[in-house]
Amino acid sequence: MIERLAAFGRLIFLALWAGLLFLIATNIQSGWLYVVISFMLILAAVSVAAPKSALRAVSLEAALPDLCERGSPATAVLTIRNNSRISRHMLRIESLSCPGIKFEPDRVFIVSLPARSSLTVSAKFAPESRGRLKMERAAVSCGAPLGIFTARREFPLRAVSLAHPRVDRAEGEALAEYGGRADPRANPARFELRDSYNYRLREYVPGDSLRQIHWKLTARAGEPIVKQNDGAAVEHAGIFIDNDAANYPPGGGERFERLLEQAASLAYHLVFARGAGVSITASAAPGITVDSPDSWERALRWLALIELQSGNYPLQPPGPDADFTFSPLERTEASG
Amino acid sequence: MSAARGVLSALNSPYRRPEEVEHNVPLRAFTWLAVALSLCVAARDTGLMSPLALGLSAVSAGYVFSHFRRMYSNWWMKIALAAGMVAAGFIYVNQMLFTQRDHIVVLTEMMIFLQALHSFDLPRRKDLIYSLLSAFMLMCVGGVLSRSLDFGIYLAVFILLALAMLAIFHYRETSERALIIGNPRSIATVVARLAIALAVCFPLFFPLIPRYRTYAFANLPVSGRLREAAQKFSGQLMYPDPPSAAVGIDAGFGPDAQVGPDFSAERYLAGGDAYFGFVPELDLNSRARLSDKLLMRVKSPSAVYHRGLVFDTFKNNLWMISDAEGEQLTRKEASPVFRLDRSGDTEYQSAFIGASLTYHTYYLERDMPNIIYAPYRPDTLYFPVGFIFMDDNLAMRVPAVLLEGTIYTAISTTPSIDPETLRKVAFPPCPDVDEKYCSIGFMTPKMRALALEITAGSTSVLDKVEAIAAYLEKNYEYDIDAPPAPPGAHPVHHFLFESKRGYCEHFASAMALLARAAGIPSRLVTGFVPGAYNPLTGYFEVRGTDAHAWVEIYFPIVGWLTFDPTPSGPSGPVFAEEVTPMSFLYDRYFKGIAEGAVEVAARLFYTAAVAPAWISAALSALAVALCAGAFFLISARRSRRVGRFPLPPNNRLVARSFLSLMRARPELRNAPRSATATDLSVFIAHDARDSWLELAALYNRAVFSPLPLDARDAATASSLAATLKADAERF
């Protein structure tokens, strides 16, 4: 109730002023005060009617990109249209936010929208969460001409998007090289791991060509690492993602997200850098196969929609073709 | 050195809410202009020139200071301002309690002072709004005090400035932390449209506002005490003269009031444009060319005749006042109030029939004789002199020439009696009153015979009086240039039987004498007609040409009632007629010329305007609501809401193809409702997936892109949908 009254706060203030002036005018019999009261009444009438009328004539639509990456900048498109034959002023698209999306800036102020015209506005945002993003409604407010009374109208929107996990090419490369382990120091046998695909890694031996040195890994490991091609390119790799909620500690969603990002980065590297096919499977979801970069988008959609599953979902252990396993459980053996 | 640096640092401590600081210069400039204008307007009618000069300088300096020091806390300035405000309050209370200055002037002076102080502390946007609000208050003070149309110009400029300021304020406030699209210059369009809306709607709203006529808490206006005449004053008439420097308006009511000269009627009339009815003996053969100069403004709820002198005796072809001196009435205590209570007078008691108290304030714009103009019958008088004289006819005179700038208020008991009731008044009334009102000496036999002839068929007093008035109106011509009667001739006889042309004094004299001849007490009154009503200021403007003569007729039980036999005057008894802007519009533009439906509508409006206040208020509220509703409906109709973003034809075809396909694919029945068109491809069989994705891309473009699709896209979508529907039959 108080909030509803607060929306009319300035109008009530104006009415109180007019009432006070009326009292004085009737007592002092001042003609000019009646003139002032007339102006105040007209102002009040226009302040109520104009914003409401303006908003009735306006429509708003929004579109989000079909796919976007969690944490990376993306652009939404807002289209506001003035369907009337009168130009509208001082419209404000406000509170542009929905679960998982925060726009910056989160409001748009349109000084003037000509009659029978539309205006397309780009709004930047970075998805804060992975999965399905829905922009179901947005509000447009108008306080024209003077903001004495502000009308607000909510518009239902149909803008949806999918936010997939962040894909880091560098991390994918490192993961491929370390057999799916993100931190090479965590595994004492790290330098013994065989690269499954184009080359293997070993410690530097005097006489090795400088061209063979893997400089990035050398920098991370703190000692010279060289790569040695064995000539055998890998055509297909399996990635297993553990999405059994029972394996995650309470509140382990962020851990799961991190694993997904690693899996996505790895898959991206395998598909785009090494030209391999990838089968992504999960413990509690049907898998997906990516044969070529053309079908990479399907993998992203799969990665965007996969969730932690609990309950009586038929669990699948990582199969024998799972070259890389992403699980919160401690691995007994480095795969690859 | 370090101490000085410390002091400087303390003085320059930053403002604690920098995000609230207003940086916009035009916003400050418009506010400053509005404030400066309001100071000028408020000071103009109060004569506060020194406070105005000081206030304008301080406000200008304050605005500059506030702008350049907006990022600092200025705590030392706030302390100084607080001290200044306390001082202003102290001075205000002191002035109100211990001086005789007009309260509204004292109040205005304090508001100017506070406005000047406040202008030094305007870092935030909201502070500027408060400054504009106090400027608005000063404008209202100016509106209360203003009696001329000049205020309209100032008000128009102020409103434009305030609208510009408020529009910029709204722009700044709503665009804060938002992505701004568009040119801020289009605010000018908003202001211009609003100004046009105000100008167009004003004639509709202004007359509809109900007018309550009260004086619930206001002090009745009265100016400073006039300097009274030096010689002994016993009610004689005094006239202004060009060397009026000898008299003046005193600031107070002290015992040292000086007295001025007594100017003669001859010198007054020699001025050329003075009215000859304001002399002790009214000669009907006199005629002066009246000037059109504004003599006074009258704030009155109704159009009333302003009585000046009342002549009760016709002798030697002259109208005279038998009780030239009258009774002296002295005001009570220090207040300039005269209670004209004559409770022993039966006439006074009877006049209460259907009567109401009305307030009439006179603002003199020129020097005038020492006659108090007031409607019949005066009850209480607020007048700036020590004593007044009132004669038997309730005409009043003061011991000082009325000077330009004199303000006084008269409270009168104005009667309002139903003509039918009045018609029942018994006849003859003459024995009830003083014989002088019935004297038929100095009347020719022909005149008496005419009176009896005119009133022969009438039985009541009212019928007889109306018969005389109708006879005069029908048979005589109003002519301001009517020649005077020959020397020695009876002027009324000459008018009635010879020239048959005359002006108001002739008509009034003829009626008064004919009424007396018919046995009805009467007297002749000179004064002013109501004057021109100005609906904007609410004042009646009385000019020299409004000087007039009319008749008062005595009715038993009721008392004296006004009749105006001049052809242009109202027929029947003249009662106070309430005037509102609506009735003004009706009288001016519809009365007499409107016909048919227009007249009915106009009469309806007029009835609404003069209805009881609460009915008027209810009708006004209804009218305002209807206007706002009509505005809203028209605007909405023009808008013709299209609904949710209408799709162009090809886009609609594509969307329909896709949606019909969705319903045809059985594997999508269990798909999540929130899945996008592209998402749904996950559920589509592998071999149909590419076609699906292609169609989904088209659908997305059709629905979400602002660009229209072409016919080829629509055909492609249709073809894909058909293929996928056929494919779905496998399931």
mmCIF file of C-alpha atoms in Angstrom, chain B residues 191-500:
data_model
loop_
_atom_site.group_PDB
_atom_site.id
_atom_site.type_symbol
_atom_site.label_atom_id
_atom_site.label_comp_id
_atom_site.label_asym_id
_atom_site.label_seq_id
_atom_site.Cartn_x
_atom_site.Cartn_y
_atom_site.Cartn_z
ATOM 1 C CA VAL B 191 8.925 21.831 -22.669
ATOM 2 C CA ALA B 192 7.391 23.469 -25.718
ATOM 3 C CA ARG B 193 4.643 20.865 -25.943
ATOM 4 C CA LEU B 194 3.900 21.158 -22.274
ATOM 5 C CA ALA B 195 3.734 24.926 -22.488
ATOM 6 C CA ILE B 196 1.288 24.616 -25.382
ATOM 7 C CA ALA B 197 -0.784 22.101 -23.387
ATOM 8 C CA LEU B 198 -0.907 24.508 -20.459
ATOM 9 C CA ALA B 199 -1.920 27.391 -22.690
ATOM 10 C CA VAL B 200 -4.601 25.377 -24.498
ATOM 11 C CA CYS B 201 -6.087 23.696 -21.431
ATOM 12 C CA PHE B 202 -5.983 26.776 -19.215
ATOM 13 C CA PRO B 203 -9.242 28.331 -20.485
ATOM 14 C CA LEU B 204 -10.945 25.019 -19.800
ATOM 15 C CA PHE B 205 -9.623 24.483 -16.297
ATOM 16 C CA PHE B 206 -9.582 28.007 -14.939
ATOM 17 C CA PRO B 207 -13.331 28.682 -15.008
ATOM 18 C CA LEU B 208 -14.072 25.232 -13.607
ATOM 19 C CA ILE B 209 -12.242 25.714 -10.350
ATOM 20 C CA PRO B 210 -14.842 26.307 -7.661
ATOM 21 C CA ARG B 211 -14.630 29.629 -5.872
ATOM 22 C CA TYR B 212 -15.290 29.685 -2.186
ATOM 23 C CA ARG B 213 -15.873 33.133 -0.833
ATOM 24 C CA THR B 214 -14.559 33.084 2.696
ATOM 25 C CA TYR B 215 -12.394 35.109 4.934
ATOM 26 C CA ALA B 216 -11.740 32.376 7.417
ATOM 27 C CA PHE B 217 -8.346 33.393 8.645
ATOM 28 C CA ALA B 218 -7.075 36.225 6.493
ATOM 29 C CA ASN B 219 -6.533 39.673 7.879
ATOM 30 C CA LEU B 220 -8.777 42.079 6.095
ATOM 31 C CA PRO B 221 -6.659 44.379 3.985
ATOM 32 C CA VAL B 222 -6.310 47.969 5.094
ATOM 33 C CA SER B 223 -3.527 50.410 4.310
ATOM 34 C CA GLY B 224 -1.557 52.668 6.630
ATOM 35 C CA ARG B 225 -3.351 55.504 8.372
ATOM 36 C CA LEU B 226 -4.239 58.551 6.332
ATOM 37 C CA ARG B 227 -3.299 62.004 7.522
ATOM 38 C CA GLU B 228 -6.479 63.626 8.683
ATOM 39 C CA ALA B 229 -7.697 67.160 8.072
ATOM 40 C CA ALA B 230 -6.324 69.920 10.240
ATOM 41 C CA GLN B 231 -9.511 71.880 10.798
ATOM 42 C CA LYS B 232 -12.508 70.595 12.648
ATOM 43 C CA PHE B 233 -14.173 67.940 10.574
ATOM 44 C CA SER B 234 -17.864 67.388 10.863
ATOM 45 C CA GLY B 235 -18.638 65.255 7.858
ATOM 46 C CA GLN B 236 -18.211 67.801 5.091
ATOM 47 C CA LEU B 237 -16.910 66.744 1.713
ATOM 48 C CA MET B 238 -13.236 67.169 0.800
ATOM 49 C CA TYR B 239 -11.704 66.822 -2.621
ATOM 50 C CA PRO B 240 -8.265 66.001 -3.921
ATOM 51 C CA ASP B 241 -6.244 68.633 -5.645
ATOM 52 C CA PRO B 242 -3.140 68.417 -7.804
ATOM 53 C CA PRO B 243 -0.764 69.708 -5.088
ATOM 54 C CA SER B 244 -1.510 66.619 -3.061
ATOM 55 C CA ALA B 245 1.972 66.586 -1.559
ATOM 56 C CA ALA B 246 0.466 68.216 1.501
ATOM 57 C CA VAL B 247 -1.281 64.961 2.362
ATOM 58 C CA GLY B 248 0.137 61.521 2.519
ATOM 59 C CA ILE B 249 -0.233 58.063 3.875
ATOM 60 C CA ASP B 250 1.284 57.535 7.263
ATOM 61 C CA ALA B 251 2.959 54.301 8.139
ATOM 62 C CA GLY B 252 1.114 53.838 11.411
ATOM 63 C CA PHE B 253 -1.708 54.902 13.619
ATOM 64 C CA GLY B 254 0.145 57.233 15.955
ATOM 65 C CA PRO B 255 -1.325 60.207 17.697
ATOM 66 C CA ASP B 256 0.842 62.523 15.647
ATOM 67 C CA ALA B 257 -1.266 62.144 12.528
ATOM 68 C CA GLN B 258 -1.041 65.349 10.572
ATOM 69 C CA VAL B 259 -4.008 66.999 9.013
ATOM 70 C CA GLY B 260 -4.179 68.368 5.532
ATOM 71 C CA PRO B 261 -6.042 71.040 3.585
ATOM 72 C CA ASP B 262 -9.723 71.023 2.759
ATOM 73 C CA PHE B 263 -10.141 71.209 -0.971
ATOM 74 C CA SER B 264 -13.271 72.670 -2.464
ATOM 75 C CA ALA B 265 -15.789 71.087 -4.803
ATOM 76 C CA GLU B 266 -15.297 73.838 -7.357
ATOM 77 C CA ARG B 267 -11.640 73.085 -7.766
ATOM 78 C CA TYR B 268 -12.413 69.383 -7.905
ATOM 79 C CA LEU B 269 -14.991 69.771 -10.658
ATOM 80 C CA ALA B 270 -12.766 72.187 -12.478
ATOM 81 C CA GLY B 271 -10.472 69.264 -13.147
ATOM 82 C CA GLY B 272 -12.744 68.441 -16.079
ATOM 83 C CA ASP B 273 -13.208 64.736 -15.733
ATOM 84 C CA ALA B 274 -14.545 64.583 -12.163
ATOM 85 C CA TYR B 275 -18.037 63.288 -11.495
ATOM 86 C CA PHE B 276 -20.514 65.994 -10.484
ATOM 87 C CA GLY B 277 -22.493 63.532 -8.366
ATOM 88 C CA PHE B 278 -19.921 63.639 -5.588
ATOM 89 C CA VAL B 279 -20.774 67.137 -4.446
ATOM 90 C CA PRO B 280 -23.082 68.232 -1.603
ATOM 91 C CA GLU B 281 -25.705 69.579 -4.007
ATOM 92 C CA LEU B 282 -26.326 67.652 -7.174
ATOM 93 C CA ASP B 283 -27.324 69.907 -10.028
ATOM 94 C CA LEU B 284 -29.077 67.979 -12.785
ATOM 95 C CA ASN B 285 -28.039 70.512 -15.335
ATOM 96 C CA SER B 286 -24.384 69.778 -14.768
ATOM 97 C CA ARG B 287 -22.549 67.407 -16.938
ATOM 98 C CA ALA B 288 -18.901 66.521 -17.050
ATOM 99 C CA ARG B 289 -17.056 64.394 -19.504
ATOM 100 C CA LEU B 290 -15.996 61.429 -17.376
ATOM 101 C CA SER B 291 -12.540 60.055 -17.799
ATOM 102 C CA ASP B 292 -11.770 56.440 -18.550
ATOM 103 C CA LYS B 293 -8.938 56.351 -16.023
ATOM 104 C CA LEU B 294 -8.836 53.527 -13.570
ATOM 105 C CA LEU B 295 -9.994 54.823 -10.211
ATOM 106 C CA MET B 296 -9.968 51.732 -8.067
ATOM 107 C CA ARG B 297 -9.888 47.978 -8.022
ATOM 108 C CA VAL B 298 -12.431 46.195 -5.915
ATOM 109 C CA LYS B 299 -12.099 42.680 -4.624
ATOM 110 C CA SER B 300 -15.654 41.583 -4.235
ATOM 111 C CA PRO B 301 -17.516 38.285 -4.465
ATOM 112 C CA SER B 302 -20.289 39.835 -6.450
ATOM 113 C CA ALA B 303 -21.127 42.664 -8.764
ATOM 114 C CA VAL B 304 -22.436 45.370 -6.445
ATOM 115 C CA TYR B 305 -23.176 49.039 -6.749
ATOM 116 C CA HIS B 306 -20.726 51.079 -4.704
ATOM 117 C CA ARG B 307 -22.678 53.786 -2.882
ATOM 118 C CA GLY B 308 -21.000 57.105 -2.387
ATOM 119 C CA LEU B 309 -23.440 59.897 -1.555
ATOM 120 C CA VAL B 310 -27.144 59.594 -0.863
ATOM 121 C CA PHE B 311 -29.424 62.544 -1.604
ATOM 122 C CA ASP B 312 -32.709 62.581 0.219
ATOM 123 C CA THR B 313 -34.038 66.077 -0.467
ATOM 124 C CA PHE B 314 -34.991 67.630 -3.768
ATOM 125 C CA LYS B 315 -35.200 71.370 -3.413
ATOM 126 C CA ASN B 316 -34.721 74.296 -5.739
ATOM 127 C CA ASN B 317 -33.972 71.963 -8.611
ATOM 128 C CA LEU B 318 -31.097 70.446 -6.655
ATOM 129 C CA TRP B 319 -30.643 67.164 -4.877
ATOM 130 C CA MET B 320 -29.326 67.738 -1.354
ATOM 131 C CA ILE B 321 -28.250 65.839 1.710
ATOM 132 C CA SER B 322 -30.391 66.885 4.662
ATOM 133 C CA ASP B 323 -28.081 65.453 7.312
ATOM 134 C CA ALA B 324 -24.823 66.803 5.958
ATOM 135 C CA GLU B 325 -22.811 66.268 9.111
ATOM 136 C CA GLY B 326 -24.017 62.921 10.347
ATOM 137 C CA GLU B 327 -22.909 60.964 13.330
ATOM 138 C CA GLN B 328 -19.285 60.531 14.278
ATOM 139 C CA LEU B 329 -18.115 56.968 14.762
ATOM 140 C CA THR B 330 -14.803 56.279 16.412
ATOM 141 C CA ARG B 331 -12.825 53.130 15.921
ATOM 142 C CA LYS B 332 -12.195 50.805 18.802
ATOM 143 C CA GLU B 333 -8.729 50.575 20.332
ATOM 144 C CA ALA B 334 -5.753 50.475 17.988
ATOM 145 C CA SER B 335 -7.368 48.531 15.192
ATOM 146 C CA PRO B 336 -8.845 50.378 12.215
ATOM 147 C CA VAL B 337 -12.230 48.702 12.608
ATOM 148 C CA PHE B 338 -15.531 50.546 12.718
ATOM 149 C CA ARG B 339 -18.585 48.609 13.831
ATOM 150 C CA LEU B 340 -21.503 50.250 12.130
ATOM 151 C CA ASP B 341 -23.945 48.578 14.475
ATOM 152 C CA ARG B 342 -27.153 50.509 14.864
ATOM 153 C CA SER B 343 -29.169 47.845 16.568
ATOM 154 C CA GLY B 344 -31.918 50.200 17.609
ATOM 155 C CA ASP B 345 -32.771 50.891 14.015
ATOM 156 C CA THR B 346 -35.770 48.826 12.946
ATOM 157 C CA GLU B 347 -34.726 49.265 9.369
ATOM 158 C CA TYR B 348 -31.451 47.543 10.139
ATOM 159 C CA GLN B 349 -33.245 44.591 11.729
ATOM 160 C CA SER B 350 -35.558 44.166 8.820
ATOM 161 C CA ALA B 351 -32.746 44.270 6.313
ATOM 162 C CA PHE B 352 -31.605 40.919 7.546
ATOM 163 C CA ILE B 353 -34.293 39.202 5.556
ATOM 164 C CA GLY B 354 -32.478 37.023 3.048
ATOM 165 C CA ALA B 355 -29.269 38.939 3.603
ATOM 166 C CA SER B 356 -25.666 37.777 3.779
ATOM 167 C CA LEU B 357 -22.412 39.352 4.864
ATOM 168 C CA THR B 358 -20.107 40.088 1.970
ATOM 169 C CA TYR B 359 -16.579 41.454 1.986
ATOM 170 C CA HIS B 360 -15.438 44.167 -0.368
ATOM 171 C CA THR B 361 -11.896 45.473 -0.439
ATOM 172 C CA TYR B 362 -11.102 48.692 -2.265
ATOM 173 C CA TYR B 363 -7.682 49.492 -3.697
ATOM 174 C CA LEU B 364 -7.609 53.096 -4.822
ATOM 175 C CA GLU B 365 -5.549 53.813 -7.890
ATOM 176 C CA ARG B 366 -6.125 57.585 -7.873
ATOM 177 C CA ASP B 367 -6.843 60.332 -5.375
ATOM 178 C CA MET B 368 -10.541 60.469 -4.558
ATOM 179 C CA PRO B 369 -12.918 62.612 -2.431
ATOM 180 C CA ASN B 370 -13.328 61.687 1.215
ATOM 181 C CA ILE B 371 -16.311 59.474 0.474
ATOM 182 C CA ILE B 372 -16.291 55.861 1.541
ATOM 183 C CA TYR B 373 -17.608 53.748 -1.270
ATOM 184 C CA ALA B 374 -19.303 50.609 -0.073
ATOM 185 C CA PRO B 375 -22.281 48.461 -1.013
ATOM 186 C CA TYR B 376 -25.536 48.881 0.825
ATOM 187 C CA ARG B 377 -25.696 48.207 3.636
ATOM 188 C CA PRO B 378 -22.412 48.697 5.457
ATOM 189 C CA ASP B 379 -21.956 46.610 8.573
ATOM 190 C CA THR B 380 -18.286 46.822 9.476
ATOM 191 C CA LEU B 381 -15.584 49.015 8.037
ATOM 192 C CA TYR B 382 -11.816 48.615 8.070
ATOM 193 C CA PHE B 383 -10.535 52.055 7.291
ATOM 194 C CA PRO B 384 -7.215 53.749 8.085
ATOM 195 C CA VAL B 385 -8.511 56.797 9.963
ATOM 196 C CA GLY B 386 -9.340 57.577 13.550
ATOM 197 C CA PHE B 387 -13.008 58.369 13.079
ATOM 198 C CA ILE B 388 -15.653 58.548 10.362
ATOM 199 C CA PHE B 389 -18.977 60.229 9.851
ATOM 200 C CA MET B 390 -22.097 58.389 8.853
ATOM 201 C CA ASP B 391 -25.281 60.224 7.943
ATOM 202 C CA ASP B 392 -28.900 59.122 8.182
ATOM 203 C CA ASN B 393 -28.682 57.521 4.758
ATOM 204 C CA LEU B 394 -25.752 55.363 5.844
ATOM 205 C CA ALA B 395 -23.385 57.233 3.548
ATOM 206 C CA MET B 396 -19.928 57.618 5.056
ATOM 207 C CA ARG B 397 -17.227 60.219 4.921
ATOM 208 C CA VAL B 398 -13.782 60.363 6.466
ATOM 209 C CA PRO B 399 -11.676 63.282 7.653
ATOM 210 C CA ALA B 400 -9.106 62.868 4.888
ATOM 211 C CA VAL B 401 -8.915 62.889 1.122
ATOM 212 C CA LEU B 402 -8.525 59.333 -0.138
ATOM 213 C CA LEU B 403 -5.142 58.995 -1.755
ATOM 214 C CA GLU B 404 -3.839 56.657 -4.385
ATOM 215 C CA GLY B 405 -2.714 53.503 -2.628
ATOM 216 C CA THR B 406 -5.365 53.645 0.060
ATOM 217 C CA ILE B 407 -6.802 50.250 0.857
ATOM 218 C CA TYR B 408 -9.931 49.644 2.892
ATOM 219 C CA THR B 409 -12.443 46.891 3.381
ATOM 220 C CA ALA B 410 -16.157 47.108 3.895
ATOM 221 C CA ILE B 411 -18.318 44.281 5.171
ATOM 222 C CA SER B 412 -21.851 44.750 4.006
ATOM 223 C CA THR B 413 -25.173 43.074 4.555
ATOM 224 C CA THR B 414 -26.368 42.553 1.033
ATOM 225 C CA PRO B 415 -30.041 41.595 0.802
ATOM 226 C CA SER B 416 -31.394 38.873 -1.375
ATOM 227 C CA ILE B 417 -35.155 38.610 -1.497
ATOM 228 C CA ASP B 418 -37.432 36.682 -3.741
ATOM 229 C CA PRO B 419 -39.439 39.118 -5.928
ATOM 230 C CA GLU B 420 -42.631 37.231 -5.138
ATOM 231 C CA THR B 421 -42.059 37.732 -1.427
ATOM 232 C CA LEU B 422 -41.287 41.349 -2.086
ATOM 233 C CA ARG B 423 -44.500 41.727 -4.021
ATOM 234 C CA LYS B 424 -46.470 40.848 -0.883
ATOM 235 C CA VAL B 425 -45.189 43.853 0.987
ATOM 236 C CA ALA B 426 -48.117 45.938 2.102
ATOM 237 C CA PHE B 427 -48.794 49.423 0.804
ATOM 238 C CA PRO B 428 -48.494 52.277 1.697
ATOM 239 C CA PRO B 429 -45.135 52.345 3.407
ATOM 240 C CA CYS B 430 -44.591 56.082 3.754
ATOM 241 C CA PRO B 431 -45.638 56.565 7.385
ATOM 242 C CA ASP B 432 -42.857 54.150 8.438
ATOM 243 C CA VAL B 433 -39.974 56.390 7.516
ATOM 244 C CA ASP B 434 -38.793 59.938 7.743
ATOM 245 C CA GLU B 435 -41.004 62.320 5.869
ATOM 246 C CA LYS B 436 -38.077 63.686 3.894
ATOM 247 C CA TYR B 437 -38.055 60.531 1.761
ATOM 248 C CA CYS B 438 -41.666 61.118 0.823
ATOM 249 C CA SER B 439 -41.555 64.841 0.207
ATOM 250 C CA ILE B 440 -43.350 65.844 -2.953
ATOM 251 C CA GLY B 441 -42.628 69.552 -2.725
ATOM 252 C CA PHE B 442 -40.877 71.012 -5.770
ATOM 253 C CA MET B 443 -42.772 68.643 -8.034
ATOM 254 C CA THR B 444 -45.031 69.938 -10.743
ATOM 255 C CA PRO B 445 -48.659 68.794 -10.802
ATOM 256 C CA LYS B 446 -48.047 67.198 -14.165
ATOM 257 C CA MET B 447 -45.342 65.045 -12.653
ATOM 258 C CA ARG B 448 -47.617 63.931 -9.814
ATOM 259 C CA ALA B 449 -50.373 63.149 -12.269
ATOM 260 C CA LEU B 450 -47.985 61.113 -14.351
ATOM 261 C CA ALA B 451 -46.888 59.114 -11.309
ATOM 262 C CA LEU B 452 -50.462 58.296 -10.399
ATOM 263 C CA GLU B 453 -51.228 57.405 -13.971
ATOM 264 C CA ILE B 454 -48.274 55.038 -14.266
ATOM 265 C CA THR B 455 -48.956 53.257 -10.977
ATOM 266 C CA ALA B 456 -52.719 53.213 -11.255
ATOM 267 C CA GLY B 457 -53.087 49.503 -11.914
ATOM 268 C CA SER B 458 -50.430 48.350 -9.439
ATOM 269 C CA THR B 459 -51.200 47.201 -5.918
ATOM 270 C CA SER B 460 -47.856 46.361 -4.326
ATOM 271 C CA VAL B 461 -44.864 48.580 -3.814
ATOM 272 C CA LEU B 462 -42.785 46.471 -6.145
ATOM 273 C CA ASP B 463 -45.380 46.604 -8.894
ATOM 274 C CA LYS B 464 -45.560 50.376 -8.683
ATOM 275 C CA VAL B 465 -41.787 50.782 -8.729
ATOM 276 C CA GLU B 466 -41.385 48.398 -11.624
ATOM 277 C CA ALA B 467 -44.142 50.173 -13.503
ATOM 278 C CA ILE B 468 -42.310 53.463 -13.120
ATOM 279 C CA ALA B 469 -39.006 51.928 -14.186
ATOM 280 C CA ALA B 470 -40.602 50.225 -17.177
ATOM 281 C CA TYR B 471 -42.293 53.448 -18.187
ATOM 282 C CA LEU B 472 -39.017 55.345 -18.081
ATOM 283 C CA GLU B 473 -37.178 52.689 -19.966
ATOM 284 C CA LYS B 474 -39.843 52.462 -22.625
ATOM 285 C CA ASN B 475 -40.500 56.129 -23.248
ATOM 286 C CA TYR B 476 -37.161 57.836 -22.696
ATOM 287 C CA GLU B 477 -33.867 57.710 -24.464
ATOM 288 C CA TYR B 478 -30.510 57.539 -22.773
ATOM 289 C CA ASP B 479 -28.333 60.291 -24.177
ATOM 290 C CA ILE B 480 -25.117 61.336 -22.537
ATOM 291 C CA ASP B 481 -25.185 64.540 -24.592
ATOM 292 C CA ALA B 482 -28.729 65.535 -23.643
ATOM 293 C CA PRO B 483 -28.998 69.315 -23.421
ATOM 294 C CA PRO B 484 -29.563 70.900 -19.998
ATOM 295 C CA ALA B 485 -32.932 72.275 -19.014
ATOM 296 C CA PRO B 486 -33.490 75.973 -19.755
ATOM 297 C CA PRO B 487 -32.607 78.329 -16.900
ATOM 298 C CA GLY B 488 -35.312 78.315 -14.250
ATOM 299 C CA ALA B 489 -36.985 75.194 -15.637
ATOM 300 C CA HIS B 490 -37.606 72.145 -13.488
ATOM 301 C CA PRO B 491 -34.953 69.717 -14.787
ATOM 302 C CA VAL B 492 -36.966 66.549 -14.116
ATOM 303 C CA HIS B 493 -40.115 68.047 -15.602
ATOM 304 C CA HIS B 494 -38.076 69.073 -18.623
ATOM 305 C CA PHE B 495 -36.716 65.541 -18.941
ATOM 306 C CA LEU B 496 -40.122 63.908 -18.519
ATOM 307 C CA PHE B 497 -42.183 66.122 -20.733
ATOM 308 C CA GLU B 498 -39.898 68.161 -22.970
ATOM 309 C CA SER B 499 -36.629 66.637 -24.007
ATOM 310 C CA LYS B 500 -37.406 63.006 -23.179
#
